[in-house]
Short mmCIF file of C-alpha atoms in Angstrom, two decimals:
data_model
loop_
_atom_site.label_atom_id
_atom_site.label_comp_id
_atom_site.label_asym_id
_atom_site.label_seq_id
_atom_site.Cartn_x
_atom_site.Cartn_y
_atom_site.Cartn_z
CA UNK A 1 0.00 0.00 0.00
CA UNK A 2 2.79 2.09 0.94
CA UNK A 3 4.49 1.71 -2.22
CA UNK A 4 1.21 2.42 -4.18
CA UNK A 5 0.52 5.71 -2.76
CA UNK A 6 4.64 6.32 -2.83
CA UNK A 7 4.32 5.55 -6.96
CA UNK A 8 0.59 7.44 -7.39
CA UNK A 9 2.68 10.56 -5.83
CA UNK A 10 5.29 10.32 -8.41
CA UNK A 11 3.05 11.11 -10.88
CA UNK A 12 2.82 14.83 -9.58
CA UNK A 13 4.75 17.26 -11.94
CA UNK A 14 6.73 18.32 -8.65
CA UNK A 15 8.60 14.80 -8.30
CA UNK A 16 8.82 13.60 -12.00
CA UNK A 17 10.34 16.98 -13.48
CA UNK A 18 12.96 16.74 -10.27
CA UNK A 19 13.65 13.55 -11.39
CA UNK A 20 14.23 14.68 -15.11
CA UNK A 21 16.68 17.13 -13.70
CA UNK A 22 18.71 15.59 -11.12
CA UNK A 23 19.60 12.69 -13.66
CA UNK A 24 19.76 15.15 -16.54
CA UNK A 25 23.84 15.29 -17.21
CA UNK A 26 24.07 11.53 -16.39
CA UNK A 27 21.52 10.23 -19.25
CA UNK A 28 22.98 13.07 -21.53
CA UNK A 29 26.39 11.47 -21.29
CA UNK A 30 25.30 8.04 -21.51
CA UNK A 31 22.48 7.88 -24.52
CA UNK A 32 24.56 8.18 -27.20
CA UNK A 33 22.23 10.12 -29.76
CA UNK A 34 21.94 12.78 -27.21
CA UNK A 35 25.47 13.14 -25.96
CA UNK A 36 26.37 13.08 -29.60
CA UNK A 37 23.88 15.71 -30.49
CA UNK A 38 25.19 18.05 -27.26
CA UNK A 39 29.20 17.61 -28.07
CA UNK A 40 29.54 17.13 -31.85
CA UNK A 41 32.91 17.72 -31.77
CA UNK A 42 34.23 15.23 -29.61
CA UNK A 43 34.54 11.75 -30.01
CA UNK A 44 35.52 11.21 -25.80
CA UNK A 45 32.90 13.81 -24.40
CA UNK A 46 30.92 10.40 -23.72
CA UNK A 47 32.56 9.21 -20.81
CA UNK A 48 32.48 10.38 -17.59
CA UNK A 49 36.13 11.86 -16.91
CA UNK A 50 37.44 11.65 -13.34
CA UNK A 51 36.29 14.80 -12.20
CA UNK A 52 33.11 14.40 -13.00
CA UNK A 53 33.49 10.92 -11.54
CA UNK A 54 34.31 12.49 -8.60
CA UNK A 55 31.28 15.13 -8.32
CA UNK A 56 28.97 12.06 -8.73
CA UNK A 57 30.62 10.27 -5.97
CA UNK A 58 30.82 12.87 -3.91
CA UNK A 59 27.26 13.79 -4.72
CA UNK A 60 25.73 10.01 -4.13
CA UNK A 61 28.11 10.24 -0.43
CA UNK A 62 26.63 13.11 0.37
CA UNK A 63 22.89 12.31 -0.18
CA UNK A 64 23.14 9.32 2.16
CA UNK A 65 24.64 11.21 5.27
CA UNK A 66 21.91 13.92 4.70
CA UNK A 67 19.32 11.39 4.07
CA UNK A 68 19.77 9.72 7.25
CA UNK A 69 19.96 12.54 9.11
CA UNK A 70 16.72 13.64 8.12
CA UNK A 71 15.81 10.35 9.06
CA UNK A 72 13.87 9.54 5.87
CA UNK A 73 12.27 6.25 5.93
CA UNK A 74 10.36 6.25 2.26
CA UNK A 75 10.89 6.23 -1.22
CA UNK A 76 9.06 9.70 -1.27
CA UNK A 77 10.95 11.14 1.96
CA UNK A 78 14.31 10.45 -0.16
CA UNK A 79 13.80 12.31 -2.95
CA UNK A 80 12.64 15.04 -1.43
CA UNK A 81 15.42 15.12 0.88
CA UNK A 82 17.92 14.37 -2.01
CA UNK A 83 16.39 17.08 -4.68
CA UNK A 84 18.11 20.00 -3.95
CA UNK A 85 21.80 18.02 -3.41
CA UNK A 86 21.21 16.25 -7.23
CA UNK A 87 20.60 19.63 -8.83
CA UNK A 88 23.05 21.54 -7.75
CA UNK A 89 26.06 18.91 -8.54
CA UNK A 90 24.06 18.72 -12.15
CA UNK A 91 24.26 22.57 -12.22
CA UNK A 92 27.76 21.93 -11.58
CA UNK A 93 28.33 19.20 -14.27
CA UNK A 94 26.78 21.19 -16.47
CA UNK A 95 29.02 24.34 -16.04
CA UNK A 96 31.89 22.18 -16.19
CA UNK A 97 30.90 20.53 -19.75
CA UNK A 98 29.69 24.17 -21.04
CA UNK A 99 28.91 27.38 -19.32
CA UNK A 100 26.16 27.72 -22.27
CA UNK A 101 24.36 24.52 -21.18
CA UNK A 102 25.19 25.61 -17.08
CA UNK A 103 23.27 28.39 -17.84
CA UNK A 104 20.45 26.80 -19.26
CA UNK A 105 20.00 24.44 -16.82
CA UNK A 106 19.95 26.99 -13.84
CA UNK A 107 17.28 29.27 -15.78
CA UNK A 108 15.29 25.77 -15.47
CA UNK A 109 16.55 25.27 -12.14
CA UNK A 110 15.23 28.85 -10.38
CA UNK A 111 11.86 28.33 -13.11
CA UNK A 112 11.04 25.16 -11.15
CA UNK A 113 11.72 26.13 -8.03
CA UNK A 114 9.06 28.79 -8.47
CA UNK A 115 6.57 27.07 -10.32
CA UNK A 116 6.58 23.90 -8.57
CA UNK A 117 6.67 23.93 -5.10
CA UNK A 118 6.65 20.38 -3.12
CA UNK A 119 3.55 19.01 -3.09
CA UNK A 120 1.81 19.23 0.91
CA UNK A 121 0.16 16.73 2.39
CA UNK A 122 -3.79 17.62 1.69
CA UNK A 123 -5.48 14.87 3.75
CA UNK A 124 -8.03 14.51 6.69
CA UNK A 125 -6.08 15.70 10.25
CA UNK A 126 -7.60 16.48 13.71
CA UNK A 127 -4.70 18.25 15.25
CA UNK A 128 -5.00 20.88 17.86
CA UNK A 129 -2.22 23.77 16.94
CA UNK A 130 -0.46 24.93 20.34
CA UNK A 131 1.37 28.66 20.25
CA UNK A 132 2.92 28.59 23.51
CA UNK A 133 3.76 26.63 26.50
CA UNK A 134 1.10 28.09 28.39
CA UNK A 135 -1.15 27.42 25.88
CA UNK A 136 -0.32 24.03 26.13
CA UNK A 137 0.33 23.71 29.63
CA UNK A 138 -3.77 24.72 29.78
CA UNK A 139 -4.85 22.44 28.08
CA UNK A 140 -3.17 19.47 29.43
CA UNK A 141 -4.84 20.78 32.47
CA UNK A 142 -7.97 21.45 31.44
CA UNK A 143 -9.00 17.99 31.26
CA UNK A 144 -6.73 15.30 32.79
CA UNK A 145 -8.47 12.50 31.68
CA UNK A 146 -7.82 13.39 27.71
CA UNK A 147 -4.96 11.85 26.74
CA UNK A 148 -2.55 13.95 24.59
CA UNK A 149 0.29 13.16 21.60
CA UNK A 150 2.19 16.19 21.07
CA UNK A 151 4.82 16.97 18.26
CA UNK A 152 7.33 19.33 19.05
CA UNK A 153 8.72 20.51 15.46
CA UNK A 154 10.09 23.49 13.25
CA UNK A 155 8.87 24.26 9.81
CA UNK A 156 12.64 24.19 8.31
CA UNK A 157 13.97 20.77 9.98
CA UNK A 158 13.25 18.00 7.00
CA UNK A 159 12.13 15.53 9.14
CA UNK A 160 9.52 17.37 10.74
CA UNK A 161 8.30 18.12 7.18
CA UNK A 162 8.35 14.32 6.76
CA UNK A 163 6.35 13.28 9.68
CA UNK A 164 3.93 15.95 9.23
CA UNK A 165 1.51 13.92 7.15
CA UNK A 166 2.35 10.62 8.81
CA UNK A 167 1.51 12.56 12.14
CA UNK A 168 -1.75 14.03 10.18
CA UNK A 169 -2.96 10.67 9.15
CA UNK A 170 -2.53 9.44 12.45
CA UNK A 171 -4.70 12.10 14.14
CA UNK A 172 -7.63 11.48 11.86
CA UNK A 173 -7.13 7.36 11.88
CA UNK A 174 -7.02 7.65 15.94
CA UNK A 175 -8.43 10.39 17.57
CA UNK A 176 -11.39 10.44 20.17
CA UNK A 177 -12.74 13.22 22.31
CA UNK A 178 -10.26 11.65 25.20
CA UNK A 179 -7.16 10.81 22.76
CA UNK A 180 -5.94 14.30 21.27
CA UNK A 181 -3.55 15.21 18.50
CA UNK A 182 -1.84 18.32 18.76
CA UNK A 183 1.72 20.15 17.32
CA UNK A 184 3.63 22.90 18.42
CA UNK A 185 6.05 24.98 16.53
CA UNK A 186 9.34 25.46 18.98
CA UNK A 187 11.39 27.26 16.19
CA UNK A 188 8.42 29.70 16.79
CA UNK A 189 7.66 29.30 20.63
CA UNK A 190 11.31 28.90 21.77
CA UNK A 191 9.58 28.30 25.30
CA UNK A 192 7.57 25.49 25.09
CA UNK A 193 11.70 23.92 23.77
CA UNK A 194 12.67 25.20 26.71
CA UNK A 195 9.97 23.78 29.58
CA UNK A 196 10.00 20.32 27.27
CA UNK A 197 13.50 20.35 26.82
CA UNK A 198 13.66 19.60 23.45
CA UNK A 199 16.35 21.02 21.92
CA UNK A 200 15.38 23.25 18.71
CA UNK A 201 19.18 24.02 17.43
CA UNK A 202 19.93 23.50 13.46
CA UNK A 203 22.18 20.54 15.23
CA UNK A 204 19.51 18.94 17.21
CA UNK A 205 18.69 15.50 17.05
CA UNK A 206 15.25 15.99 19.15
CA UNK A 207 13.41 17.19 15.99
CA UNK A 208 10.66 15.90 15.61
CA UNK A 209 10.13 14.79 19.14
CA UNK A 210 6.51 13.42 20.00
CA UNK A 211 5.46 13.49 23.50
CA UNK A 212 2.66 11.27 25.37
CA UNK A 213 0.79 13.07 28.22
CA UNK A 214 -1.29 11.01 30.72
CA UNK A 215 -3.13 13.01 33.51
CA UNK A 216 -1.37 15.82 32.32
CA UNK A 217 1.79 14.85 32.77
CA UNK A 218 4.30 13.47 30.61
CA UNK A 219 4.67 9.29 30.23
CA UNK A 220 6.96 8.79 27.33
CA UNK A 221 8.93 10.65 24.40
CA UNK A 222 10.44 9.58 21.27
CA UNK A 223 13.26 10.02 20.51
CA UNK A 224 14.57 9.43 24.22
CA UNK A 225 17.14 9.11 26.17
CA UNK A 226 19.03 5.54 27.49
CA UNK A 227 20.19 5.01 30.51
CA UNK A 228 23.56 6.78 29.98
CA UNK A 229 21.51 9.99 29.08
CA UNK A 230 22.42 9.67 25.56
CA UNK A 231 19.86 10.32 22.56
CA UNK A 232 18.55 6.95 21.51
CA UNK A 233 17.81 7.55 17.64
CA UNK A 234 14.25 7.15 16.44
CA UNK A 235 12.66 7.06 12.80
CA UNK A 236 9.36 8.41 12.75
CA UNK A 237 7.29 5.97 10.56
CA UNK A 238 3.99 5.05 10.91
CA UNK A 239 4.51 1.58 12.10
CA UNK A 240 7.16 2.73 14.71
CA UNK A 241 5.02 5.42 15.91
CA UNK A 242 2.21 3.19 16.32
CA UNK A 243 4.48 0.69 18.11
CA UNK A 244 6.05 3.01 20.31
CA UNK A 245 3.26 4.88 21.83
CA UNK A 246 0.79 1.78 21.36
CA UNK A 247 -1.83 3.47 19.52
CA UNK A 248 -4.09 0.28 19.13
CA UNK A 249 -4.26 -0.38 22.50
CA UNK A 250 -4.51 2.97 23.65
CA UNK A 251 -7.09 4.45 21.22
CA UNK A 252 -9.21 0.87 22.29
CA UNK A 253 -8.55 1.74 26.10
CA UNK A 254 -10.21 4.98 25.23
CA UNK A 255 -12.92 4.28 22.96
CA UNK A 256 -14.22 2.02 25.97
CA UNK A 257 -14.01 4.44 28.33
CA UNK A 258 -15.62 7.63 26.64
CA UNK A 259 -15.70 11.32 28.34
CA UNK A 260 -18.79 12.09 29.78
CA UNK A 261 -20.63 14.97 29.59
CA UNK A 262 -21.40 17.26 33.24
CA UNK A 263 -24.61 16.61 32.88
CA UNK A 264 -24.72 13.08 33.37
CA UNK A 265 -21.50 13.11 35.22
CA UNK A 266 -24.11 15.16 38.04
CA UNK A 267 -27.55 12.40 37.27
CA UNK A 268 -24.47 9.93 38.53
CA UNK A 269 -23.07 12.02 41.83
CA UNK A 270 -27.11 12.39 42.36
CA UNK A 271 -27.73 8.77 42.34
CA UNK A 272 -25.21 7.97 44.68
CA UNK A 273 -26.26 10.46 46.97
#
């Protein structure tokens, strides 16, 4: 299923035209109609020379590390963490085999950027949007028997964008009046960072952090710490997620035990009386 909805999203213009582009200098060197067509006047500008060996290699190393580090876990999260490395070390090839066809290829470059943004996720949520840590603090007050999953994440970290509609999908798939979905922007509201302690640096590997509140009061975090205090790593799929916070159980622990309303909570405290 996964790989379905991965393939039906390559269709967009966004991913496929990205594609085109960050494999644009490698198929032009390697069809031979077209790399004969670009360098007419060579008879070796087929083959990849060392340099440009190197650029690729350095390129493909590169993509991996910051892959990782995003903590991209599908087909979909890869490319769009890998995009904007593959163009620019095309831009670069292409400079390097002709400034005429560099040039070209960065006026495409800049046109797509503009044009075609990356796609956002467009499906059914029920999140609750926090602005600050009293804000949130309130809420987990309000009500102690709600339950609450919280999201601590910044709009520029790529693996915040990635969870997003993982996080999204499982707000709408699991929550209940007493089993709440919410987010919180700490690159905005450096204080709720700061009373979590989650650490919202451009180094930080607490981003996205998710946060389980029971009674109003915090249970369990991912990613967390072991017990030598260092940062246990965590990918945020939907299976781990699920597996972590155990959504199943807990969603059926709170469908069978519903909030009830003040009015019949007082027809009870009557009857007892």
């Amino acid at each position: 299923m996964a790989f379905k909805k991965d393939f039906r999203l390559l269709l967009k213009p966004y991913y496929y035209i990205n594609l085109i582009l960050s494999f644009s200098y490698l198929v032009a060197k390697k069809c031979p109609p077209l790399c004969t067509y670009l360098h007419p006047m060579s008879d070796t500008q087929c083959e990849l020379d060392t340099r440009e060996s190197e650029i690729l290699f350095f390129l493909m190393i590169v993509v991996m590390i910051r892959t990782r580090k995003a903590g991209s876990v599908t087909m979909i999260s890869y490319l769009s963490s890998s995009f904007m490395y593959t163009k620019v070390a095309n831009l670069i090839l292409w400079f390097y085999a002709d400034v005429r066809f560099g040039l070209v290829f960065a006026a495409v470059f800049i046109l797509v950027g503009l044009l075609l943004p990356e796609p956002t996720y467009c499906g059914p949520e029920n999140l609750v949007y926090f602005r600050t840590a009293a804000g949130l603090d309130e809420e987990l007050a309000r009500d102690k028997r709600v339950v609450w999953l919280i999201t601590f994440y910044t709009a520029w970290n790529p693996a915040c964008a990635n969870f997003a509609p993982v996080f999204a999908q499982l707000s709408s798939e699991y929550g209940l009046d007493n089993l709440k979905f919410g987010k919180i922007d700490v690159g905005r509201y450096p204080d709720a960072a700061t009373k979590y302690q989650v650490s919202d640096s451009s180094m930080s590997r607490q981003l996205p952090s998710v946060l389980l509140f029971r009674d109003g009061k915090e249970v369990l975090r991912r990613p967390a710490p072991d017990s030598k205090g260092k940062l246990q790593r965590f990918f945020f799929s939907e299976d781990n997620v699920k597996a972590a916070f155990d959504l199943n159980n807990l969603y059926a622990e709170c469908k069978k035990n519903p909030l009830k309303k003040k009015g019949a909570l007082k027809e009870e405290e009557k009857k007892v009386q």
